[in-house]
Coordinates of C-alpha atoms in Angstrom, one line a residue:
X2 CA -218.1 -186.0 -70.7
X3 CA -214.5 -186.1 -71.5
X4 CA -212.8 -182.8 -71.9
X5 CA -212.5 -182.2 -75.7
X6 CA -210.7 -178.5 -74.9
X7 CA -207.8 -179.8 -73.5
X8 CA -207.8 -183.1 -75.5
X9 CA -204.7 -183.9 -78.2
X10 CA -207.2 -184.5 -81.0
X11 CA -208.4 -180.7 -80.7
X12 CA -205.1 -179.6 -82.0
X13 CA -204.8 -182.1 -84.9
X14 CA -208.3 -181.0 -85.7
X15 CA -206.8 -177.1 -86.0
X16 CA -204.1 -178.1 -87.6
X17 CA -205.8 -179.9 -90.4
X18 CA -208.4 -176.5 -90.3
X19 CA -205.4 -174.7 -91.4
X20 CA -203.9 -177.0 -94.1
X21 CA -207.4 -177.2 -95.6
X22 CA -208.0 -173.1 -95.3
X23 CA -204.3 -171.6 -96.0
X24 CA -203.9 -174.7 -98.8
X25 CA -207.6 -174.4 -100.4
X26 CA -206.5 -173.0 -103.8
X27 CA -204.4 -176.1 -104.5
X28 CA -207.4 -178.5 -103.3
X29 CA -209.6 -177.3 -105.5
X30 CA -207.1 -176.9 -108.6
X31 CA -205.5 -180.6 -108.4
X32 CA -209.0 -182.5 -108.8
X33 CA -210.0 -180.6 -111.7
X34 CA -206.5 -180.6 -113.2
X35 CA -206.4 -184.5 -112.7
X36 CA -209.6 -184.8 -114.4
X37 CA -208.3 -182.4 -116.9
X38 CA -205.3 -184.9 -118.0
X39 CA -207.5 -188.0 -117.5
X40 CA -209.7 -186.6 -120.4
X41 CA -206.6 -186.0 -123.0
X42 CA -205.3 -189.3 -122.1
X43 CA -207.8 -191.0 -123.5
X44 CA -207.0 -189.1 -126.9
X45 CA -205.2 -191.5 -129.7
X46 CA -201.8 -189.8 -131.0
X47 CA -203.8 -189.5 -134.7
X48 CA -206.4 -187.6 -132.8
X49 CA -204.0 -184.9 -131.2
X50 CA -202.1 -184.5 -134.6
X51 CA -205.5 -184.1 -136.4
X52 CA -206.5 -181.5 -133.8
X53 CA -203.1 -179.6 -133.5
X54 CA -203.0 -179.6 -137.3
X55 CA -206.8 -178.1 -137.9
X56 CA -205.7 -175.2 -136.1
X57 CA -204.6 -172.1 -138.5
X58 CA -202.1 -169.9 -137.2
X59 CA -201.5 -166.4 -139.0
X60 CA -197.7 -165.4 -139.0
X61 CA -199.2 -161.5 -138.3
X62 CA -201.5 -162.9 -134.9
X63 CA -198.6 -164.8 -133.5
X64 CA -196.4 -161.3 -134.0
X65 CA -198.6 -159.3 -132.2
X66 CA -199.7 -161.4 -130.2
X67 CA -196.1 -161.7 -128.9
X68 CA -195.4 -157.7 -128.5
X69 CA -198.8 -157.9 -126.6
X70 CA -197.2 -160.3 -124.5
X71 CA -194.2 -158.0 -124.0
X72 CA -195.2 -154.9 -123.3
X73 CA -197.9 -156.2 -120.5
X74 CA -194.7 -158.5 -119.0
X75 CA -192.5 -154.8 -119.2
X76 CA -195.6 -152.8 -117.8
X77 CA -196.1 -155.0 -114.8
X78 CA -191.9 -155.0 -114.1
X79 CA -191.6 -151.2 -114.3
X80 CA -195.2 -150.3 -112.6
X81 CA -194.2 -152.4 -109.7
X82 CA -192.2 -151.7 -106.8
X83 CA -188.6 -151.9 -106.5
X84 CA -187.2 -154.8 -103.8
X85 CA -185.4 -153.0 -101.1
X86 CA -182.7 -155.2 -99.5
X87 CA -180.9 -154.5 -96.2
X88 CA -177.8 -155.5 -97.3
X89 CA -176.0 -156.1 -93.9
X90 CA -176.0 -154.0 -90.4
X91 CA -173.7 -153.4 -87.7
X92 CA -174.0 -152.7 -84.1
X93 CA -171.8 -150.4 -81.5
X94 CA -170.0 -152.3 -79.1
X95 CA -169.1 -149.9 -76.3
X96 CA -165.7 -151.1 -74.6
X97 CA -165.4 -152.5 -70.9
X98 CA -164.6 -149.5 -68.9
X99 CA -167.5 -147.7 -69.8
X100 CA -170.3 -150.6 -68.2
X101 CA -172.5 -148.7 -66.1
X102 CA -173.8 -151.2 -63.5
X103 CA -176.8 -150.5 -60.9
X104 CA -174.1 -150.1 -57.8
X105 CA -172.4 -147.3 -60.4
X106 CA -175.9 -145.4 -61.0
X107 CA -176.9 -145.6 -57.3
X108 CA -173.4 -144.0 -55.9
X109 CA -173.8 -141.3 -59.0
X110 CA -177.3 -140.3 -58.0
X111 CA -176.8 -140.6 -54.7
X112 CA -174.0 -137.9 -55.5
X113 CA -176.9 -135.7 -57.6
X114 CA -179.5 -136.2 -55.2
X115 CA -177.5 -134.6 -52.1
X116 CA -179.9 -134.9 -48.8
X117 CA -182.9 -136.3 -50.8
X118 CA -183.4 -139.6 -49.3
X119 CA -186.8 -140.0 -51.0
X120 CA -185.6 -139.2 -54.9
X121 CA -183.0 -142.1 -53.9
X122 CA -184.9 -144.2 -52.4
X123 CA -187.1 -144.4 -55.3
X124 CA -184.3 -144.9 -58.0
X125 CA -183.0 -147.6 -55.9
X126 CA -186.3 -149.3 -55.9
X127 CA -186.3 -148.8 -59.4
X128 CA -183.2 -150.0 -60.4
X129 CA -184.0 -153.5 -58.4
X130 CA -186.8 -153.8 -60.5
X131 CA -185.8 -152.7 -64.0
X132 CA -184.1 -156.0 -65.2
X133 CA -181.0 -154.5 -66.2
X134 CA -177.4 -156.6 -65.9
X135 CA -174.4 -155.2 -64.6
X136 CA -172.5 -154.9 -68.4
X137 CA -174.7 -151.7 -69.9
X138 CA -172.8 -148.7 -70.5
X139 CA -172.6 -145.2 -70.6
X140 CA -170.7 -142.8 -72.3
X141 CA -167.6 -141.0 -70.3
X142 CA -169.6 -137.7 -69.4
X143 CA -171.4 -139.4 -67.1
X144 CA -169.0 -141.7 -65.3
X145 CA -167.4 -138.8 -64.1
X146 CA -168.8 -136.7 -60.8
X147 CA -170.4 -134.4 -61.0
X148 CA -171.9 -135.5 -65.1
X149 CA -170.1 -133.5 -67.6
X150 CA -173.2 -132.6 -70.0
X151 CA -171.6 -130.3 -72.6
X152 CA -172.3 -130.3 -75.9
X153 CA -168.5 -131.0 -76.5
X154 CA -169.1 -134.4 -74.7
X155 CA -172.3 -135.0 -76.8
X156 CA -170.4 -134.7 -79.6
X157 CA -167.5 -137.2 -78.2
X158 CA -170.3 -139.7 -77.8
X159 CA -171.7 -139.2 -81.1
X160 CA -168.7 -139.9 -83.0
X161 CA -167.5 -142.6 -80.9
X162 CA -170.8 -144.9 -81.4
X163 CA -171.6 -143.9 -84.7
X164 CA -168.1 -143.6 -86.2
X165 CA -167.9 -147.3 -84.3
X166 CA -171.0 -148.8 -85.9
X167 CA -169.9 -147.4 -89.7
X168 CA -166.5 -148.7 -89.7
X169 CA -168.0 -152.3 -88.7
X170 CA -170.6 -151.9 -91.7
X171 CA -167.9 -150.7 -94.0
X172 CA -165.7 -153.7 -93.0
X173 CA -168.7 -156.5 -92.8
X174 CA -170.4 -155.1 -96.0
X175 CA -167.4 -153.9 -98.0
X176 CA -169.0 -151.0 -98.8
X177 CA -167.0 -147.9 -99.7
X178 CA -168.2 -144.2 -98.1
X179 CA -168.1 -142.4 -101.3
X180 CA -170.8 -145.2 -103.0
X181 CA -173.1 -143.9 -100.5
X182 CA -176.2 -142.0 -102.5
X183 CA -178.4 -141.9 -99.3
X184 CA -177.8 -141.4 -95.8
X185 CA -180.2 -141.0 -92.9
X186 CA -179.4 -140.7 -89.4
X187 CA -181.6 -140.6 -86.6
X188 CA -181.0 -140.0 -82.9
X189 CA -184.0 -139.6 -80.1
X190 CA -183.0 -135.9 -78.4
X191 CA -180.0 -134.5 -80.1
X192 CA -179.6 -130.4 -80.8
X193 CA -176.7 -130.6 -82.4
X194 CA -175.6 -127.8 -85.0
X195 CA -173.8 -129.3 -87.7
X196 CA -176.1 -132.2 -87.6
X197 CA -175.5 -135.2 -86.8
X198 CA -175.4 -136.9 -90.7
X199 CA -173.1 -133.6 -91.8
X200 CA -170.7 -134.8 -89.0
X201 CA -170.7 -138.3 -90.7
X202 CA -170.7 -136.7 -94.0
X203 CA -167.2 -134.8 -92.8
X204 CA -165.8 -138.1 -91.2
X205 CA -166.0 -140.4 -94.0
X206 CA -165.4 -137.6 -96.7
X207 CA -168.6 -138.5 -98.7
X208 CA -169.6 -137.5 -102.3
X209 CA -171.3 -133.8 -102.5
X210 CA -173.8 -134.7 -104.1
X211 CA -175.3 -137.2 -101.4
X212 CA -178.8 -137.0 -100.0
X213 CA -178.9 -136.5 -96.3
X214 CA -181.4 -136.5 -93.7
X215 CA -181.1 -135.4 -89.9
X216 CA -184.1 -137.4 -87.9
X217 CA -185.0 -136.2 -84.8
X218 CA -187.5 -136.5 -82.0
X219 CA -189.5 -139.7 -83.8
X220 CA -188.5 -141.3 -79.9
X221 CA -187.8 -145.5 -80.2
X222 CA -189.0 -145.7 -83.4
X223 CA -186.6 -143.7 -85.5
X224 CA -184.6 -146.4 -87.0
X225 CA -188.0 -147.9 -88.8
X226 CA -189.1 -144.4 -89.7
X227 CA -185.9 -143.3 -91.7
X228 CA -185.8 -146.8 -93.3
X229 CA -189.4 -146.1 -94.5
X230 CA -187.8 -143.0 -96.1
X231 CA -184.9 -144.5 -97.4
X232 CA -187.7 -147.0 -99.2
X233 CA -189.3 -144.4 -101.1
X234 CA -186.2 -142.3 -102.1
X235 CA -185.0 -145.9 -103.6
X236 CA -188.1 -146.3 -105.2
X237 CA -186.9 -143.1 -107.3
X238 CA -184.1 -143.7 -107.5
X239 CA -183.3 -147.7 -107.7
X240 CA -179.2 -147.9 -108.3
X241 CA -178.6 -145.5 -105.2
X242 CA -177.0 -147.3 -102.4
X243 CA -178.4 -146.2 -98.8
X244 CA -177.0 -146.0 -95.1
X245 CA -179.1 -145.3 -91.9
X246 CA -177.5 -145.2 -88.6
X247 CA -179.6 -144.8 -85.8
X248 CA -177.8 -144.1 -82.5
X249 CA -178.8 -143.4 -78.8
X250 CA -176.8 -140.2 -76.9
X251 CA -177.2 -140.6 -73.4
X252 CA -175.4 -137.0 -72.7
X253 CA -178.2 -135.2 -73.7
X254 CA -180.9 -137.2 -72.1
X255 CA -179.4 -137.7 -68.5
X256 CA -181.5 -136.1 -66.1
X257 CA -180.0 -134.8 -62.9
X258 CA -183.0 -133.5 -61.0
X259 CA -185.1 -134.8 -58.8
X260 CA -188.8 -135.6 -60.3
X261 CA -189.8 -139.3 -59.8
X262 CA -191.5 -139.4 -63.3
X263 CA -188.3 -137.9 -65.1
X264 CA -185.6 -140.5 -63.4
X265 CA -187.2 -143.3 -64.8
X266 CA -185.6 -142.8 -68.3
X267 CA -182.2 -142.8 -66.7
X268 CA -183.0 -146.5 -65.3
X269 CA -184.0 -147.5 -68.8
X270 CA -181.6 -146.1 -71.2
X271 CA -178.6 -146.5 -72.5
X272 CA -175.8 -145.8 -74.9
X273 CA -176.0 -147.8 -78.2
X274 CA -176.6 -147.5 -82.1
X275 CA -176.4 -149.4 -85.5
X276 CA -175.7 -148.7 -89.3
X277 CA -177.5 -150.3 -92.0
X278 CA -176.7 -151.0 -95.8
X279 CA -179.7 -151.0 -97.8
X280 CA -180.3 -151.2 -101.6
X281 CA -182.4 -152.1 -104.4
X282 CA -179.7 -153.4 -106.8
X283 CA -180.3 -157.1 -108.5
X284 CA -176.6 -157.3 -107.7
X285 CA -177.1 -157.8 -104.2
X286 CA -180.6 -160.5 -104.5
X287 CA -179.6 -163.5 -103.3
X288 CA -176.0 -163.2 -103.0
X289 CA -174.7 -160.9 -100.5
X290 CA -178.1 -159.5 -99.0
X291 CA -179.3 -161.2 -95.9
X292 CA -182.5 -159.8 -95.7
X293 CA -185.8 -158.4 -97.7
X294 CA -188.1 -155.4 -97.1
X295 CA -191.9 -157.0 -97.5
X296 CA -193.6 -154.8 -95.6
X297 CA -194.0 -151.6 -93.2
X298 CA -196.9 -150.3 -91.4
X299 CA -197.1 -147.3 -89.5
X300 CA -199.8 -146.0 -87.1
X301 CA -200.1 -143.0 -84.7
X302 CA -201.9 -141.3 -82.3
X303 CA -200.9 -137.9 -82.1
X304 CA -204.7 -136.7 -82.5
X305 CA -205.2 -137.4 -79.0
X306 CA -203.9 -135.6 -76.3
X307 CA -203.2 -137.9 -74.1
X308 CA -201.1 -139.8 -77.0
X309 CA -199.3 -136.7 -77.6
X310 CA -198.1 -135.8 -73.9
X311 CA -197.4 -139.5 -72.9
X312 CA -193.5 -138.9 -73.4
X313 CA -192.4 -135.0 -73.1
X314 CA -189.2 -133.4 -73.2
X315 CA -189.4 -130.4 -70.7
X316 CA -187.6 -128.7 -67.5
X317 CA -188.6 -129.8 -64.3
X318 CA -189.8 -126.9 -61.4
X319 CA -186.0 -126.0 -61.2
X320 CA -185.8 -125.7 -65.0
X321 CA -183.6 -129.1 -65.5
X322 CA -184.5 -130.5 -68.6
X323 CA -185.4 -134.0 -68.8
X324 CA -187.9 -137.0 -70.5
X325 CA -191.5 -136.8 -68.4
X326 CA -193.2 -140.4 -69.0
X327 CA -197.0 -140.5 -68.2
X328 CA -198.6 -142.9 -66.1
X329 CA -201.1 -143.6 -68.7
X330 CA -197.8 -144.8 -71.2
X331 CA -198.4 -148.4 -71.4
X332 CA -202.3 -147.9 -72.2
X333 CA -201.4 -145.5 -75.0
X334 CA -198.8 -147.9 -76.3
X335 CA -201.3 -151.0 -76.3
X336 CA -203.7 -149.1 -78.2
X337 CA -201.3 -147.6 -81.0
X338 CA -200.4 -151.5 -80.8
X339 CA -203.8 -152.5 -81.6
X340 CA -204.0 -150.6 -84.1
X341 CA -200.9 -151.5 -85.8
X342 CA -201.8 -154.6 -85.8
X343 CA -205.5 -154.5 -87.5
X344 CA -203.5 -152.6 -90.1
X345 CA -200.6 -155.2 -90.6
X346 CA -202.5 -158.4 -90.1
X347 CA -204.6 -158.9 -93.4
X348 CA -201.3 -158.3 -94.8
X349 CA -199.5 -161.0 -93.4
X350 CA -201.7 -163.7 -91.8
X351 CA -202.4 -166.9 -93.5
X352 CA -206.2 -167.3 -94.8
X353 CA -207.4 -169.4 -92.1
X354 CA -206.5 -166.7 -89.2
X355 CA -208.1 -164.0 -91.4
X356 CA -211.4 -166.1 -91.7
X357 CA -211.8 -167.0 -87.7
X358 CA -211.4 -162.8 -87.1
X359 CA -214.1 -162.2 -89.6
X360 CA -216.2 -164.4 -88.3
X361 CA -215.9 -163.4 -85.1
X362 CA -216.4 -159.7 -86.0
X363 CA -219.8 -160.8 -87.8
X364 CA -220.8 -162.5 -84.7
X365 CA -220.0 -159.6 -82.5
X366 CA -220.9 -157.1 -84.4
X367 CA -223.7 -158.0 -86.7
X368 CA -225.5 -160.7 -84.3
X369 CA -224.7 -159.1 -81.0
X370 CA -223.5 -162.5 -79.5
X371 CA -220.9 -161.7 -76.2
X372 CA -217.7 -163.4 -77.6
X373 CA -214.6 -162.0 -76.9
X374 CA -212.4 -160.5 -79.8
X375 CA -210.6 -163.1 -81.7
X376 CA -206.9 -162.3 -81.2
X377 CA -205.0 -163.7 -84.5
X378 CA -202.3 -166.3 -84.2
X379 CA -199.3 -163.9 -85.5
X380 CA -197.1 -167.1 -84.7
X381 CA -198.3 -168.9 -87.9
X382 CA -197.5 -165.9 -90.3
X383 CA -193.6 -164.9 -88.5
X384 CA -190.5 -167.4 -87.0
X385 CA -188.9 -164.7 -85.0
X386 CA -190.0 -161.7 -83.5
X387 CA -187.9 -158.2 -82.3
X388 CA -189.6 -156.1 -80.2
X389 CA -188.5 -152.7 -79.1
X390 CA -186.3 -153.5 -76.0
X391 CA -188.5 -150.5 -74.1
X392 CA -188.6 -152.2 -70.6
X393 CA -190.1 -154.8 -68.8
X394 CA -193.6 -153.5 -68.9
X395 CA -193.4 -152.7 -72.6
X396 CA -191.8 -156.7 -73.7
X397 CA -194.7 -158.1 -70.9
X398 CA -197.2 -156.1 -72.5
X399 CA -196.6 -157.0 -76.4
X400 CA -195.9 -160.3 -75.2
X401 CA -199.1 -160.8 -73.4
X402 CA -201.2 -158.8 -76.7
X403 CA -199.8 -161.4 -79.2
X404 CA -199.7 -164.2 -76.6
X405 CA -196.1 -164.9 -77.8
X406 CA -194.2 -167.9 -75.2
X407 CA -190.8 -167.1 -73.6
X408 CA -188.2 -168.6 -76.4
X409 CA -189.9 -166.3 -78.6
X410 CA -189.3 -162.9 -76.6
X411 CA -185.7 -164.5 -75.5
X412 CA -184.4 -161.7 -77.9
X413 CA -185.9 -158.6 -76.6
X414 CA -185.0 -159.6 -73.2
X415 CA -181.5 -160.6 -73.8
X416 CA -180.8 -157.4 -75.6
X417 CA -182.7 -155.0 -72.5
X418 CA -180.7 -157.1 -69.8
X419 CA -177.3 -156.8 -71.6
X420 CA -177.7 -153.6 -73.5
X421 CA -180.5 -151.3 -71.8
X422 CA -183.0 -149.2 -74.2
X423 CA -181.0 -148.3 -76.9
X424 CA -183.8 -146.4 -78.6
X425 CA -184.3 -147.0 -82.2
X426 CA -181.0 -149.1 -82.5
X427 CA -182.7 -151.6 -79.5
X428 CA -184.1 -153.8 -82.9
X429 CA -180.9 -154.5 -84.5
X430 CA -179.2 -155.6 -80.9
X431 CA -182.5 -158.4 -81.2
X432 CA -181.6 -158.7 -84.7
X433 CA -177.9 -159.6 -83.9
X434 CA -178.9 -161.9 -81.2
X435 CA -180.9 -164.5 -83.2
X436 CA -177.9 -164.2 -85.8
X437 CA -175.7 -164.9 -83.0
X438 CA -177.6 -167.7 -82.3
X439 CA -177.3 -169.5 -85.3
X440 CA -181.4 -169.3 -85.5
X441 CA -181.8 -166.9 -89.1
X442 CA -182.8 -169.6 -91.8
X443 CA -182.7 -168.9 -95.8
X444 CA -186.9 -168.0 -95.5
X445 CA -187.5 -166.9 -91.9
X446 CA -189.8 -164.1 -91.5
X447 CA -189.0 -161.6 -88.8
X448 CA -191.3 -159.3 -87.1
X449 CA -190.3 -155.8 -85.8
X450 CA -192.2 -153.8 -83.6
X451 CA -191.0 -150.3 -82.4
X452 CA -192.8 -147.3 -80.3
X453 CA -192.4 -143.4 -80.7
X454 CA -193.0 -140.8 -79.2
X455 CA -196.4 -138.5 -80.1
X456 CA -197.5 -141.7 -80.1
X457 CA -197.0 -144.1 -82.8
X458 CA -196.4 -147.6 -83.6
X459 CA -194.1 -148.9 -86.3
X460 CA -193.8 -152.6 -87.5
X461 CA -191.3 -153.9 -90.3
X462 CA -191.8 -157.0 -91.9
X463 CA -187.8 -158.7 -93.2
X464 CA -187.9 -162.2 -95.0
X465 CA -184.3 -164.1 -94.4
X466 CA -182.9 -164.3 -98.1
X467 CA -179.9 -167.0 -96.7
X468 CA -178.9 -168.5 -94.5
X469 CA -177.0 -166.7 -91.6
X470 CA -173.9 -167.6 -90.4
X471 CA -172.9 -167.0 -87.0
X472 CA -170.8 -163.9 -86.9
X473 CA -166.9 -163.8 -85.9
X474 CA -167.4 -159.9 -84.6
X475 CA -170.2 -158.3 -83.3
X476 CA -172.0 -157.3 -79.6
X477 CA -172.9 -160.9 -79.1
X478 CA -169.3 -162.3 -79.1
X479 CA -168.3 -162.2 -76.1
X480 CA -171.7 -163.2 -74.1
X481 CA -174.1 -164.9 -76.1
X482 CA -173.0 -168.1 -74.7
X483 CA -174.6 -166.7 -71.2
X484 CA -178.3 -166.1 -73.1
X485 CA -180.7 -166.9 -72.2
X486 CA -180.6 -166.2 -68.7
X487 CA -182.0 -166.2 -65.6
X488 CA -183.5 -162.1 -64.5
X489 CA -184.3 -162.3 -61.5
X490 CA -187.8 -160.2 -60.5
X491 CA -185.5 -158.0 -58.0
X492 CA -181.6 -157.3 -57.7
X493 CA -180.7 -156.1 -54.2

């Protein structure tokens, strides 16, 4: 027998399953409008006047049959929910003396770690492994020996990435400071007192009355979470203008003990942060807005314990504080996945992928049979996909649960090897890549996936409203010609 699962005509066959299933309304409307206009065809001209004029029309009807027609039209366009579109975003760029490469971490922990040649050993091995490149940066606190991790050089860093990312919205977007109504700032581990969005507030010299929003300790997934409250604040308020900057300060996160499951994070992260313009105003539809808001799902797992203790901020035996990471991480992260996904997928998924799940569920769960769950094709429903830039394990993982190919992770890769984690901001980095590109079409649906802490999932669905150019400024400029590239599996 010849071997019909690997055979060409199997995936014409799906292919016309999914025409006929995603397409079914129009098959089924044509034929009968067809037979519809064949009927009046066959109508003489004195027939259709005799009919049009044996209808009776009241002068009162036709009035209020038209303010009928107006108030429903005016119901529907105030009951439903205002557009929100992300007007443009900007990324920090952190300048060339601050790259932090893997020969530049060793010599400084080897400094931290004094005689212990395990502790070492095990960073090394690590940062072999990690898949970062040699241009990811730090801020100055830490280049210097021993790490200067005061809170005046938190704040140093916290003005020189955010104040960085602002002033390249400002100038991309043209947007002045004082037409901001909304601003949100989020940041993973940051106790600063004023808060960080005051600090902005005092910078840029910002109207009083402003609405402002200090977000901490929502982990990798800030930047999604404060966007999600930007959304219902415009909702109230549709003609405010809105700014969130998330950012990622590596001063107060930098561990400098010597427990193996708190030095992983300072493999992984790294300094970085974006500012985004968002809006609701018909000003900015389809003429200077790139993107649109369709969707955002958010699930988490904080109920469970094991969710909730998977990332921890404590102090290690000798009471230095740092970011414990579980060994059970990635299992908690692929099930807040899962369950992001059962939530987002009737939302977005084309009919035919919606129908092969339920059926498979009825089989499984109704008839008992042994099939194995039906994973939807998310590659039919999205053209470009940004996930969180978490790590190796995390990309592998997500990659593996939506069974995504290579080209279509190239930007969550790219962004980890030249960037590190940036936390919350590690999205827009993706973001900026594919623009860099040249890849964002005028209809393009982009995916966004992000993790948090406590432990949730967050996924943001953007629709391409034109078509991108390829930016003159940005991180990309001076090394997107090098991406995609080769990471190789170990770095010694």
């Amino acid at each position: 027998m010849p071997d019909f699962l690997s055979s060409v005509m199997l995936k014409y066959l799906k292919l016309g399953y999914q025409l006929l299933v995603n397409h079914y309304v129009a098959l089924v409307l044509v034929p009968i409008l067809v037979i519809l206009f064949s009927k009046v065809v066959k109508f003489s001209p004195r027939e259709i006047v005799a009919i049009w004029n044996s209808l009776r029309f009241d002068l009162v009807q036709i009035y209020w049959s038209l303010c009928l027609v107006i108030f429903i039209s005016t119901l529907y366009n105030i009951s439903k929910p205002q557009k929100i579109y992300l007007v443009d975003f900007a990324c920090y760029k952190a300048p060339a003396e601050l790259c932090f490469s893997i020969r530049t971490y060793v010599e400084r922990m080897k400094f931290l770690s004094g005689s212990e040649n395990q502790s070492l050993d095990f960073q090394l091995r690590i940062s072999e492994r990690i898949g970062l490149g040699e241009r990811t940066c730090m801020p100055p606190a830490i280049h210097l020996n021993p790490p200067n991790l005061t809170m005046k050089a938190l704040r140093e860093e916290a003005e020189m990435v955010i104040f960085s990312a602002m002033d390249s919205l400002f100038q991309n977007s043209g947007l002045n400071p004082r037409d901001i109504d909304v601003l949100v700032v989020n940041c993973s581990i940051c106790f600063s007192t004023p808060s960080l969005s005051a600090m902005v507030i005092n910078k840029y010299k910002m109207n009083a009355s402003i609405k402002s929003f200090n977000i901490l300790g929502m982990g990798c997934s800030g930047s999604l979470i404060s966007i999600d409250l930007v959304r219902q604040l415009l909702h109230a308020h549709p003609s405010y203008n809105a700014v969130v900057v998330s950012a990622e300060l590596m001063t107060t996160i930098f561990y400098r003990g010597k427990e193996r499951s708190m030095l992983v994070p300072n493999s992984l992260f790294r300094m970085g942060g974006a500012a985004l313009f968002l809006s609701t105003k018909n000003s900015f539809r389809n003429i200077r807005a790139k993107y649109r808001l369709l969707h955002l799902v958010r699930t988490h797992t904080a109920d469970d314990d094991k969710s909730y203790n998977c990332v921890y901020v404590k102090e290690d035996p000798e009471g230095i504080l740092g970011i414990w990471l579980s060994k059970d991480l990635m299992a908690v992260a692929g099930e807040a996945l899962k369950l992001n996904l059962t939530a987002l997928g009737p939302l977005v998924l084309p009919v035919s992928e919606r129908f092969l799940y339920l059926l498979n569920f009825i089989a499984r769960r109704k008839f008992s049979l042994r099939w194995k769950p039906y994973i939807p094709d998310f590659k039919q429903a999205f053209k470009h996909f940004c996930i969180h830039a978490g790590g190796p394990a995390v990309i592998d993982g997500v990659q593996d649960s939506l069974q995504l190919s290579m080209e279509q992770m190239e930007a969550s890769r790219s962004a980890f090897h030249r960037f590190g984690n940036t936390s919350s901001s590690s999205l827009w980095y993706e973001m900026s890549y594919i623009e860099a590109k040249g890849r964002m079409i005028k209809g393009d649906r982009v995916l966004q996936i992000a993790f948090g802490s406590g432990y949730k999932c967050f996924s943001a669905v953007w629709e391409c409203t034109e078509t991108v150019r390829i930016p003159a400024s940005g991180p990309w400029i001076d090394c997107i010609d090098n991406y995609p590239t080769c990471i190789p599996r170990v770095v010694k």
